[in-house]
Amino acid sequence: MRAAIIGVNGYIGQHLAYYLKQQQWEVTGYDLHSDSTLADLNYYQLDVTSRDEVEGVDITVDFIFYFSGITGTIRAYDDYEQYIDVNEKGLLHVLTAVKNHGSKARIVFPSTRLVYKGQEKTPLTESAVKEFKTIYSLNKWFGENILTQYSDHFNIPFTIFRICIPYASFLGKGYSYGTVGFFLNKAMKGEDISLYGNGEQRRSFTHVEDICQQIHLTLMQAQSLNEVFNIGGENFSLKEVAAAIATAYEVKLNFVPWPAADEKLETGDTIFESTKIEKLLQFTYKHTFKSWLKELGTSIKA
């Protein structure tokens, strides 16, 4: 298989590129930076906000992964143009190139837990109620819907993967990302971890290698065409994850009041119901959070 990964220097993009190359895929990477973060990758610099530059992407591949994106919550209100240019217009530039050149490539798009309306202790299926508290969540919902439109009108195939909380690394560069990475970086420096509120909000946590494997295996199934999948994982509260890391590194876990602006953006529990993808793949997870944390401590001490 041949793939173009746009946004290949990002956390999931670089892991996915490495993973697919291990599966003997031919991968070409694109990103804004002058160089790739991965060795031995066919790489080109690309500004997705430039329609002319996107025209230079190799669209003769089997799959185009649009993993470019700007994340964040509050800061998007001051930088909305960039969020729209990268997260929405960039995707449209890719779709336009595919449409205009008659490419048969399938677009693979990562979405987010933030498109869901949180429900207390209730696993959310792909069709669960949606709610949008941030510009970023709206960007992702736009992406999902524009892919459906281009599929309906121009027969451009797609597959969407909603990802909740990824963690870990298998590239030997850093140890984690996002929520878990924040907790871990604090603890590894000997600093206490702080949580807003009581930390009882629940999420689905997935090791990045299990994310890559689910994406790869799903795309090999005919039933994945023009479908949306929740990526499966383990159900923990933020407090449980933070406490486990704090204990492992012998730091304290503190609870602090919510800043007013952040509290307005909090979704509550977002737990993924992932039966759809697990039934399709008969999938067995390679990693657990507890085993990863134990292995991480051992490797760092070594």
PDB file of C-alpha atoms in Angstrom:
ATOM      1  CA  MET A   1       0.000   0.000   0.000  1.00  0.00           C
ATOM      2  CA  ARG A   2       1.042   3.584  -0.653  1.00  0.00           C
ATOM      3  CA  ALA A   3       0.170   6.433   1.698  1.00  0.00           C
ATOM      4  CA  ALA A   4       0.644  10.178   1.994  1.00  0.00           C
ATOM      5  CA  ILE A   5       0.582  11.442   5.586  1.00  0.00           C
ATOM      6  CA  ILE A   6      -0.036  15.179   5.815  1.00  0.00           C
ATOM      7  CA  GLY A   7       0.964  16.339   9.290  1.00  0.00           C
ATOM      8  CA  VAL A   8       3.551  13.587   9.638  1.00  0.00           C
ATOM      9  CA  ASN A   9       5.601  15.437  12.268  1.00  0.00           C
ATOM     10  CA  GLY A  10       2.700  15.487  14.713  1.00  0.00           C
ATOM     11  CA  TYR A  11       2.405  13.044  17.585  1.00  0.00           C
ATOM     12  CA  ILE A  12       0.082  10.529  15.938  1.00  0.00           C
ATOM     13  CA  GLY A  13       1.311  11.277  12.408  1.00  0.00           C
ATOM     14  CA  GLN A  14       4.907  10.308  13.096  1.00  0.00           C
ATOM     15  CA  HIS A  15       3.921   7.186  15.029  1.00  0.00           C
ATOM     16  CA  LEU A  16       1.559   6.134  12.251  1.00  0.00           C
ATOM     17  CA  ALA A  17       4.224   6.697   9.574  1.00  0.00           C
ATOM     18  CA  TYR A  18       6.704   4.567  11.486  1.00  0.00           C
ATOM     19  CA  TYR A  19       4.099   1.860  12.129  1.00  0.00           C
ATOM     20  CA  LEU A  20       2.942   1.678   8.502  1.00  0.00           C
ATOM     21  CA  LYS A  21       6.529   1.479   7.252  1.00  0.00           C
ATOM     22  CA  GLN A  22       6.972  -1.501   9.591  1.00  0.00           C
ATOM     23  CA  GLN A  23       3.994  -3.066   7.774  1.00  0.00           C
ATOM     24  CA  GLN A  24       5.862  -2.582   4.473  1.00  0.00           C
ATOM     25  CA  TRP A  25       3.764   0.382   3.331  1.00  0.00           C
ATOM     26  CA  GLU A  26       5.359   2.996   1.099  1.00  0.00           C
ATOM     27  CA  VAL A  27       4.900   6.233   3.057  1.00  0.00           C
ATOM     28  CA  THR A  28       5.485   9.825   1.976  1.00  0.00           C
ATOM     29  CA  GLY A  29       5.280  12.473   4.675  1.00  0.00           C
ATOM     30  CA  TYR A  30       4.372  16.151   4.496  1.00  0.00           C
ATOM     31  CA  ASP A  31       4.504  18.869   7.132  1.00  0.00           C
ATOM     32  CA  LEU A  32       5.220  22.547   7.681  1.00  0.00           C
ATOM     33  CA  HIS A  33       8.746  22.007   9.015  1.00  0.00           C
ATOM     34  CA  SER A  34      11.842  21.892   6.822  1.00  0.00           C
ATOM     35  CA  ASP A  35      12.770  18.400   8.034  1.00  0.00           C
ATOM     36  CA  SER A  36      11.015  15.229   9.119  1.00  0.00           C
ATOM     37  CA  THR A  37      11.181  14.036  12.715  1.00  0.00           C
ATOM     38  CA  LEU A  38      11.662  10.496  11.351  1.00  0.00           C
ATOM     39  CA  ALA A  39      14.774   9.120   9.709  1.00  0.00           C
ATOM     40  CA  ASP A  40      14.508   7.351   6.348  1.00  0.00           C
ATOM     41  CA  LEU A  41      11.174   8.919   5.439  1.00  0.00           C
ATOM     42  CA  ASN A  42      10.391  10.308   2.003  1.00  0.00           C
ATOM     43  CA  TYR A  43       9.492  13.818   3.178  1.00  0.00           C
ATOM     44  CA  TYR A  44       8.406  17.150   1.692  1.00  0.00           C
ATOM     45  CA  GLN A  45       7.770  20.507   3.313  1.00  0.00           C
ATOM     46  CA  LEU A  46       4.149  21.608   2.903  1.00  0.00           C
ATOM     47  CA  ASP A  47       1.991  24.515   4.022  1.00  0.00           C
ATOM     48  CA  VAL A  48      -1.567  23.171   3.904  1.00  0.00           C
ATOM     49  CA  THR A  49      -2.966  26.696   3.898  1.00  0.00           C
ATOM     50  CA  SER A  50      -1.509  27.160   0.394  1.00  0.00           C
ATOM     51  CA  ARG A  51      -3.722  25.631  -2.278  1.00  0.00           C
ATOM     52  CA  ASP A  52      -0.837  25.789  -4.758  1.00  0.00           C
ATOM     53  CA  GLU A  53       1.465  23.823  -2.440  1.00  0.00           C
ATOM     54  CA  VAL A  54      -1.197  21.192  -1.760  1.00  0.00           C
ATOM     55  CA  GLU A  55      -1.446  20.678  -5.527  1.00  0.00           C
ATOM     56  CA  GLY A  56       2.079  19.247  -5.276  1.00  0.00           C
ATOM     57  CA  VAL A  57       1.067  16.396  -2.952  1.00  0.00           C
ATOM     58  CA  ASP A  58       1.251  12.932  -4.516  1.00  0.00           C
ATOM     59  CA  ILE A  59      -2.420  11.950  -4.738  1.00  0.00           C
ATOM     60  CA  THR A  60      -1.799   8.769  -6.725  1.00  0.00           C
ATOM     61  CA  VAL A  61      -1.489   6.897  -3.423  1.00  0.00           C
ATOM     62  CA  ASP A  62      -4.027   4.508  -1.906  1.00  0.00           C
ATOM     63  CA  PHE A  63      -4.599   6.580   1.245  1.00  0.00           C
ATOM     64  CA  ILE A  64      -4.177  10.248   2.149  1.00  0.00           C
ATOM     65  CA  PHE A  65      -4.035  10.810   5.901  1.00  0.00           C
ATOM     66  CA  TYR A  66      -5.004  14.383   6.758  1.00  0.00           C
ATOM     67  CA  PHE A  67      -3.385  14.609  10.189  1.00  0.00           C
ATOM     68  CA  SER A  68      -2.462  18.290  10.051  1.00  0.00           C
ATOM     69  CA  GLY A  69      -4.246  20.256  12.715  1.00  0.00           C
ATOM     70  CA  ILE A  70      -4.045  22.910  15.384  1.00  0.00           C
ATOM     71  CA  THR A  71      -5.443  21.834  18.731  1.00  0.00           C
ATOM     72  CA  GLY A  72      -6.380  23.879  21.767  1.00  0.00           C
ATOM     73  CA  THR A  73      -9.321  25.466  23.501  1.00  0.00           C
ATOM     74  CA  ILE A  74      -9.211  29.033  24.827  1.00  0.00           C
ATOM     75  CA  ARG A  75      -6.459  30.303  22.521  1.00  0.00           C
ATOM     76  CA  ALA A  76      -8.542  29.516  19.440  1.00  0.00           C
ATOM     77  CA  TYR A  77     -10.714  32.545  20.169  1.00  0.00           C
ATOM     78  CA  ASP A  78      -7.697  34.796  19.601  1.00  0.00           C
ATOM     79  CA  ASP A  79      -6.301  32.775  16.701  1.00  0.00           C
ATOM     80  CA  TYR A  80      -9.443  31.593  14.929  1.00  0.00           C
ATOM     81  CA  GLU A  81      -8.149  32.370  11.433  1.00  0.00           C
ATOM     82  CA  GLN A  82      -5.296  29.906  11.792  1.00  0.00           C
ATOM     83  CA  TYR A  83      -7.629  27.237  13.185  1.00  0.00           C
ATOM     84  CA  ILE A  84      -9.938  27.637  10.199  1.00  0.00           C
ATOM     85  CA  ASP A  85      -7.093  27.887   7.666  1.00  0.00           C
ATOM     86  CA  VAL A  86      -5.342  24.705   8.812  1.00  0.00           C
ATOM     87  CA  ASN A  87      -8.155  22.570  10.195  1.00  0.00           C
ATOM     88  CA  GLU A  88     -10.801  23.374   7.583  1.00  0.00           C
ATOM     89  CA  LYS A  89      -9.366  25.078   4.502  1.00  0.00           C
ATOM     90  CA  GLY A  90      -6.352  22.765   4.451  1.00  0.00           C
ATOM     91  CA  LEU A  91      -8.629  19.737   4.268  1.00  0.00           C
ATOM     92  CA  LEU A  92     -10.649  21.419   1.515  1.00  0.00           C
ATOM     93  CA  HIS A  93      -7.460  22.050  -0.465  1.00  0.00           C
ATOM     94  CA  VAL A  94      -6.672  18.315  -0.293  1.00  0.00           C
ATOM     95  CA  LEU A  95     -10.202  17.326  -1.286  1.00  0.00           C
ATOM     96  CA  THR A  96     -10.142  19.786  -4.176  1.00  0.00           C
ATOM     97  CA  ALA A  97      -6.866  18.337  -5.476  1.00  0.00           C
ATOM     98  CA  VAL A  98      -8.245  14.805  -5.237  1.00  0.00           C
ATOM     99  CA  LYS A  99     -11.457  15.856  -7.005  1.00  0.00           C
ATOM    100  CA  ASN A 100      -9.793  17.830  -9.780  1.00  0.00           C
ATOM    101  CA  HIS A 101      -7.264  15.125 -10.637  1.00  0.00           C
ATOM    102  CA  GLY A 102      -9.624  12.160 -10.404  1.00  0.00           C
ATOM    103  CA  SER A 103      -7.602  10.461  -7.677  1.00  0.00           C
ATOM    104  CA  LYS A 104      -8.976   7.248  -6.173  1.00  0.00           C
ATOM    105  CA  ALA A 105      -7.217   7.824  -2.839  1.00  0.00           C
ATOM    106  CA  ARG A 106      -9.198   7.396   0.350  1.00  0.00           C
ATOM    107  CA  ILE A 107      -9.020  10.256   2.874  1.00  0.00           C
ATOM    108  CA  VAL A 108      -8.288   9.158   6.443  1.00  0.00           C
ATOM    109  CA  PHE A 109      -9.226  11.741   9.058  1.00  0.00           C
ATOM    110  CA  PRO A 110      -8.655  11.828  12.837  1.00  0.00           C
ATOM    111  CA  SER A 111     -11.478  13.328  14.868  1.00  0.00           C
ATOM    112  CA  THR A 112     -11.879  13.897  18.588  1.00  0.00           C
ATOM    113  CA  ARG A 113     -13.845  13.121  21.713  1.00  0.00           C
ATOM    114  CA  LEU A 114     -14.758  16.812  21.798  1.00  0.00           C
ATOM    115  CA  VAL A 115     -17.508  16.358  19.212  1.00  0.00           C
ATOM    116  CA  TYR A 116     -19.549  14.450  21.813  1.00  0.00           C
ATOM    117  CA  LYS A 117     -21.856  15.753  24.508  1.00  0.00           C
ATOM    118  CA  GLY A 118     -20.454  14.149  27.632  1.00  0.00           C
ATOM    119  CA  GLN A 119     -22.707  11.766  29.537  1.00  0.00           C
ATOM    120  CA  GLU A 120     -21.945  10.657  33.070  1.00  0.00           C
ATOM    121  CA  LYS A 121     -20.611   7.079  33.228  1.00  0.00           C
ATOM    122  CA  THR A 122     -22.206   6.343  29.836  1.00  0.00           C
ATOM    123  CA  PRO A 123     -20.180   4.884  26.951  1.00  0.00           C
ATOM    124  CA  LEU A 124     -20.763   6.921  23.790  1.00  0.00           C
ATOM    125  CA  THR A 125     -21.419   5.216  20.469  1.00  0.00           C
ATOM    126  CA  GLU A 126     -20.547   6.863  17.180  1.00  0.00           C
ATOM    127  CA  SER A 127     -24.141   8.122  16.894  1.00  0.00           C
ATOM    128  CA  ALA A 128     -24.296   9.617  20.406  1.00  0.00           C
ATOM    129  CA  VAL A 129     -25.471  13.215  20.902  1.00  0.00           C
ATOM    130  CA  LYS A 130     -22.990  15.843  19.705  1.00  0.00           C
ATOM    131  CA  GLU A 131     -22.028  19.133  21.357  1.00  0.00           C
ATOM    132  CA  PHE A 132     -19.408  21.718  20.450  1.00  0.00           C
ATOM    133  CA  LYS A 133     -17.829  23.812  23.188  1.00  0.00           C
ATOM    134  CA  THR A 134     -14.690  24.873  21.321  1.00  0.00           C
ATOM    135  CA  ILE A 135     -13.678  26.150  17.909  1.00  0.00           C
ATOM    136  CA  TYR A 136     -11.460  23.068  17.571  1.00  0.00           C
ATOM    137  CA  SER A 137     -14.400  20.710  18.092  1.00  0.00           C
ATOM    138  CA  LEU A 138     -16.333  22.604  15.418  1.00  0.00           C
ATOM    139  CA  ASN A 139     -13.317  22.328  13.093  1.00  0.00           C
ATOM    140  CA  LYS A 140     -13.341  18.560  13.504  1.00  0.00           C
ATOM    141  CA  TRP A 141     -17.111  18.297  13.029  1.00  0.00           C
ATOM    142  CA  PHE A 142     -16.766  20.398   9.879  1.00  0.00           C
ATOM    143  CA  GLY A 143     -14.097  17.977   8.659  1.00  0.00           C
ATOM    144  CA  GLU A 144     -16.290  14.954   9.285  1.00  0.00           C
ATOM    145  CA  ASN A 145     -19.222  16.505   7.461  1.00  0.00           C
ATOM    146  CA  ILE A 146     -17.270  17.895   4.523  1.00  0.00           C
ATOM    147  CA  LEU A 147     -15.813  14.431   3.936  1.00  0.00           C
ATOM    148  CA  THR A 148     -19.342  13.052   3.791  1.00  0.00           C
ATOM    149  CA  GLN A 149     -20.360  15.758   1.305  1.00  0.00           C
ATOM    150  CA  TYR A 150     -17.395  15.146  -0.984  1.00  0.00           C
ATOM    151  CA  SER A 151     -18.080  11.432  -0.836  1.00  0.00           C
ATOM    152  CA  ASP A 152     -21.732  11.976  -1.766  1.00  0.00           C
ATOM    153  CA  HIS A 153     -21.069  14.494  -4.549  1.00  0.00           C
ATOM    154  CA  PHE A 154     -17.693  13.410  -5.938  1.00  0.00           C
ATOM    155  CA  ASN A 155     -17.284   9.769  -4.833  1.00  0.00           C
ATOM    156  CA  ILE A 156     -14.193  10.522  -2.742  1.00  0.00           C
ATOM    157  CA  PRO A 157     -13.911   7.712  -0.167  1.00  0.00           C
ATOM    158  CA  PHE A 158     -13.079   8.354   3.481  1.00  0.00           C
ATOM    159  CA  THR A 159     -12.682   6.771   6.894  1.00  0.00           C
ATOM    160  CA  ILE A 160     -12.897   8.762  10.141  1.00  0.00           C
ATOM    161  CA  PHE A 161     -11.361   7.704  13.458  1.00  0.00           C
ATOM    162  CA  ARG A 162     -12.420   9.477  16.653  1.00  0.00           C
ATOM    163  CA  ILE A 163      -9.605   9.384  19.198  1.00  0.00           C
ATOM    164  CA  CYS A 164     -10.128  10.091  22.889  1.00  0.00           C
ATOM    165  CA  ILE A 165      -6.924  10.277  24.983  1.00  0.00           C
ATOM    166  CA  PRO A 166      -3.760   8.888  23.356  1.00  0.00           C
ATOM    167  CA  TYR A 167      -0.643   8.240  25.398  1.00  0.00           C
ATOM    168  CA  ALA A 168       2.880   6.766  25.272  1.00  0.00           C
ATOM    169  CA  SER A 169       5.507   6.578  22.531  1.00  0.00           C
ATOM    170  CA  PHE A 170       7.304   3.792  20.713  1.00  0.00           C
ATOM    171  CA  LEU A 171       9.752   6.034  18.872  1.00  0.00           C
ATOM    172  CA  GLY A 172      12.187   6.648  21.708  1.00  0.00           C
ATOM    173  CA  LYS A 173      11.530  10.411  21.643  1.00  0.00           C
ATOM    174  CA  GLY A 174       9.751  11.624  24.738  1.00  0.00           C
ATOM    175  CA  TYR A 175       7.403   9.489  26.741  1.00  0.00           C
ATOM    176  CA  SER A 176       3.874  10.693  26.078  1.00  0.00           C
ATOM    177  CA  TYR A 177       1.611  13.484  24.845  1.00  0.00           C
ATOM    178  CA  GLY A 178      -1.368  15.591  25.825  1.00  0.00           C
ATOM    179  CA  THR A 179      -3.118  14.896  29.118  1.00  0.00           C
ATOM    180  CA  VAL A 180      -0.933  11.966  30.147  1.00  0.00           C
ATOM    181  CA  GLY A 181       2.178  13.734  28.903  1.00  0.00           C
ATOM    182  CA  PHE A 182       1.370  16.760  31.063  1.00  0.00           C
ATOM    183  CA  PHE A 183       1.004  14.609  34.182  1.00  0.00           C
ATOM    184  CA  LEU A 184       4.116  12.610  33.392  1.00  0.00           C
ATOM    185  CA  ASN A 185       6.364  15.563  32.608  1.00  0.00           C
ATOM    186  CA  LYS A 186       5.457  17.167  35.924  1.00  0.00           C
ATOM    187  CA  ALA A 187       6.089  13.982  37.894  1.00  0.00           C
ATOM    188  CA  MET A 188       9.386  13.189  36.173  1.00  0.00           C
ATOM    189  CA  LYS A 189      10.673  16.621  37.199  1.00  0.00           C
ATOM    190  CA  GLY A 190       9.680  15.902  40.788  1.00  0.00           C
ATOM    191  CA  GLU A 191       6.848  18.436  40.621  1.00  0.00           C
ATOM    192  CA  ASP A 192       3.392  17.856  42.084  1.00  0.00           C
ATOM    193  CA  ILE A 193       0.478  17.251  39.707  1.00  0.00           C
ATOM    194  CA  SER A 194      -2.526  19.581  39.841  1.00  0.00           C
ATOM    195  CA  LEU A 195      -6.030  18.670  38.697  1.00  0.00           C
ATOM    196  CA  TYR A 196      -8.955  21.029  38.226  1.00  0.00           C
ATOM    197  CA  GLY A 197     -12.012  20.188  40.299  1.00  0.00           C
ATOM    198  CA  ASN A 198     -12.248  16.672  41.709  1.00  0.00           C
ATOM    199  CA  GLY A 199     -10.728  14.920  38.693  1.00  0.00           C
ATOM    200  CA  GLU A 200     -13.621  12.485  38.406  1.00  0.00           C
ATOM    201  CA  GLN A 201     -14.161  13.105  34.675  1.00  0.00           C
ATOM    202  CA  ARG A 202     -13.777   9.813  32.835  1.00  0.00           C
ATOM    203  CA  ARG A 203     -12.072   9.266  29.482  1.00  0.00           C
ATOM    204  CA  SER A 204     -10.977   6.420  27.210  1.00  0.00           C
ATOM    205  CA  PHE A 205      -7.177   6.083  27.206  1.00  0.00           C
ATOM    206  CA  THR A 206      -5.372   4.308  24.358  1.00  0.00           C
ATOM    207  CA  HIS A 207      -1.688   3.524  23.846  1.00  0.00           C
ATOM    208  CA  VAL A 208      -0.521   5.091  20.579  1.00  0.00           C
ATOM    209  CA  GLU A 209       0.635   1.730  19.192  1.00  0.00           C
ATOM    210  CA  ASP A 210      -2.861   0.323  19.718  1.00  0.00           C
ATOM    211  CA  ILE A 211      -4.243   3.399  17.937  1.00  0.00           C
ATOM    212  CA  CYS A 212      -1.955   2.827  14.950  1.00  0.00           C
ATOM    213  CA  GLN A 213      -2.809  -0.856  14.831  1.00  0.00           C
ATOM    214  CA  GLN A 214      -6.555  -0.198  14.938  1.00  0.00           C
ATOM    215  CA  ILE A 215      -6.265   2.356  12.127  1.00  0.00           C
ATOM    216  CA  HIS A 216      -4.142   0.067   9.964  1.00  0.00           C
ATOM    217  CA  LEU A 217      -6.257  -3.044  10.432  1.00  0.00           C
ATOM    218  CA  THR A 218      -9.529  -1.171   9.962  1.00  0.00           C
ATOM    219  CA  LEU A 219      -8.427   0.338   6.660  1.00  0.00           C
ATOM    220  CA  MET A 220      -7.735  -3.176   5.372  1.00  0.00           C
ATOM    221  CA  GLN A 221     -11.399  -4.102   5.862  1.00  0.00           C
ATOM    222  CA  ALA A 222     -13.930  -3.416   3.097  1.00  0.00           C
ATOM    223  CA  GLN A 223     -16.495  -2.489   5.769  1.00  0.00           C
ATOM    224  CA  SER A 224     -14.419   0.551   6.755  1.00  0.00           C
ATOM    225  CA  LEU A 225     -15.304   2.479   3.602  1.00  0.00           C
ATOM    226  CA  ASN A 226     -17.092   5.787   4.333  1.00  0.00           C
ATOM    227  CA  GLU A 227     -17.471   4.919   8.015  1.00  0.00           C
ATOM    228  CA  VAL A 228     -16.774   6.548  11.375  1.00  0.00           C
ATOM    229  CA  PHE A 229     -15.122   4.574  14.178  1.00  0.00           C
ATOM    230  CA  ASN A 230     -14.431   5.251  17.833  1.00  0.00           C
ATOM    231  CA  ILE A 231     -10.919   4.090  18.702  1.00  0.00           C
ATOM    232  CA  GLY A 232     -11.199   1.801  21.708  1.00  0.00           C
ATOM    233  CA  GLY A 233      -9.271   2.020  24.957  1.00  0.00           C
ATOM    234  CA  GLU A 234      -9.418   1.733  28.745  1.00  0.00           C
ATOM    235  CA  ASN A 235     -11.877   3.679  30.877  1.00  0.00           C
ATOM    236  CA  PHE A 236     -10.271   5.723  33.672  1.00  0.00           C
ATOM    237  CA  SER A 237     -10.958   8.963  35.494  1.00  0.00           C
ATOM    238  CA  LEU A 238      -8.367  11.705  35.212  1.00  0.00           C
ATOM    239  CA  LYS A 239      -7.819  11.319  38.943  1.00  0.00           C
ATOM    240  CA  GLU A 240      -7.044   7.609  38.584  1.00  0.00           C
ATOM    241  CA  VAL A 241      -4.463   8.244  35.883  1.00  0.00           C
ATOM    242  CA  ALA A 242      -2.875  11.219  37.635  1.00  0.00           C
ATOM    243  CA  ALA A 243      -2.778   9.362  40.963  1.00  0.00           C
ATOM    244  CA  ALA A 244      -1.070   6.345  39.383  1.00  0.00           C
ATOM    245  CA  ILE A 245       1.613   8.571  37.874  1.00  0.00           C
ATOM    246  CA  ALA A 246       2.013  10.577  41.091  1.00  0.00           C
ATOM    247  CA  THR A 247       2.460   7.378  43.102  1.00  0.00           C
ATOM    248  CA  ALA A 248       4.973   5.944  40.628  1.00  0.00           C
ATOM    249  CA  TYR A 249       7.141   9.067  40.853  1.00  0.00           C
ATOM    250  CA  GLU A 250       6.479   9.853  44.514  1.00  0.00           C
ATOM    251  CA  VAL A 251       4.946  13.283  44.008  1.00  0.00           C
ATOM    252  CA  LYS A 252       1.700  14.720  45.333  1.00  0.00           C
ATOM    253  CA  LEU A 253      -1.629  15.047  43.553  1.00  0.00           C
ATOM    254  CA  ASN A 254      -3.362  18.344  44.299  1.00  0.00           C
ATOM    255  CA  PHE A 255      -6.883  19.479  43.440  1.00  0.00           C
ATOM    256  CA  VAL A 256      -7.390  23.127  42.526  1.00  0.00           C
ATOM    257  CA  PRO A 257     -10.487  25.170  41.627  1.00  0.00           C
ATOM    258  CA  TRP A 258     -11.521  25.395  38.012  1.00  0.00           C
ATOM    259  CA  PRO A 259     -10.637  28.647  36.228  1.00  0.00           C
ATOM    260  CA  ALA A 260     -13.971  30.073  35.090  1.00  0.00           C
ATOM    261  CA  ALA A 261     -13.146  29.977  31.371  1.00  0.00           C
ATOM    262  CA  ASP A 262     -11.858  26.390  31.433  1.00  0.00           C
ATOM    263  CA  GLU A 263     -14.828  25.142  33.425  1.00  0.00           C
ATOM    264  CA  LYS A 264     -17.182  26.371  30.698  1.00  0.00           C
ATOM    265  CA  LEU A 265     -15.335  24.206  28.174  1.00  0.00           C
ATOM    266  CA  GLU A 266     -15.264  21.009  30.234  1.00  0.00           C
ATOM    267  CA  THR A 267     -17.285  18.197  28.657  1.00  0.00           C
ATOM    268  CA  GLY A 268     -17.716  15.879  31.633  1.00  0.00           C
ATOM    269  CA  ASP A 269     -17.341  12.142  31.043  1.00  0.00           C
ATOM    270  CA  THR A 270     -16.463  11.141  27.482  1.00  0.00           C
ATOM    271  CA  ILE A 271     -16.095   7.371  27.436  1.00  0.00           C
ATOM    272  CA  PHE A 272     -15.936   5.664  24.058  1.00  0.00           C
ATOM    273  CA  GLU A 273     -18.154   2.707  23.219  1.00  0.00           C
ATOM    274  CA  SER A 274     -15.908   0.903  20.716  1.00  0.00           C
ATOM    275  CA  THR A 275     -17.835  -2.267  19.892  1.00  0.00           C
ATOM    276  CA  LYS A 276     -18.046  -1.289  16.214  1.00  0.00           C
ATOM    277  CA  ILE A 277     -14.297  -1.352  15.608  1.00  0.00           C
ATOM    278  CA  GLU A 278     -13.588  -4.221  17.987  1.00  0.00           C
ATOM    279  CA  LYS A 279     -16.168  -6.491  16.329  1.00  0.00           C
ATOM    280  CA  LEU A 280     -14.839  -5.637  12.896  1.00  0.00           C
ATOM    281  CA  LEU A 281     -11.265  -6.473  13.849  1.00  0.00           C
ATOM    282  CA  GLN A 282     -11.686  -9.046  16.632  1.00  0.00           C
ATOM    283  CA  PHE A 283      -9.104  -6.751  18.187  1.00  0.00           C
ATOM    284  CA  THR A 284      -6.868  -7.570  21.146  1.00  0.00           C
ATOM    285  CA  TYR A 285      -5.088  -4.651  22.793  1.00  0.00           C
ATOM    286  CA  LYS A 286      -1.334  -4.978  23.103  1.00  0.00           C
ATOM    287  CA  HIS A 287      -0.959  -2.472  25.944  1.00  0.00           C
ATOM    288  CA  THR A 288      -2.583  -1.453  29.214  1.00  0.00           C
ATOM    289  CA  PHE A 289      -1.990   1.826  30.986  1.00  0.00           C
ATOM    290  CA  LYS A 290      -0.742   0.140  34.164  1.00  0.00           C
ATOM    291  CA  SER A 291       1.709  -2.130  32.336  1.00  0.00           C
ATOM    292  CA  TRP A 292       2.993   0.831  30.292  1.00  0.00           C
ATOM    293  CA  LEU A 293       3.580   2.907  33.426  1.00  0.00           C
ATOM    294  CA  LYS A 294       5.431   0.027  35.049  1.00  0.00           C
ATOM    295  CA  GLU A 295       7.590  -0.560  31.964  1.00  0.00           C
ATOM    296  CA  LEU A 296       8.266   3.163  31.662  1.00  0.00           C
ATOM    297  CA  GLY A 297       9.574   3.365  35.211  1.00  0.00           C
ATOM    298  CA  THR A 298      11.837   0.388  34.604  1.00  0.00           C
ATOM    299  CA  SER A 299      13.248   1.790  31.353  1.00  0.00           C
ATOM    300  CA  ILE A 300      13.946   5.216  32.857  1.00  0.00           C
ATOM    301  CA  LYS A 301      15.759   3.732  35.854  1.00  0.00           C
ATOM    302  CA  ALA A 302      17.838   1.579  33.506  1.00  0.00           C
TER     303      ALA A 302
END
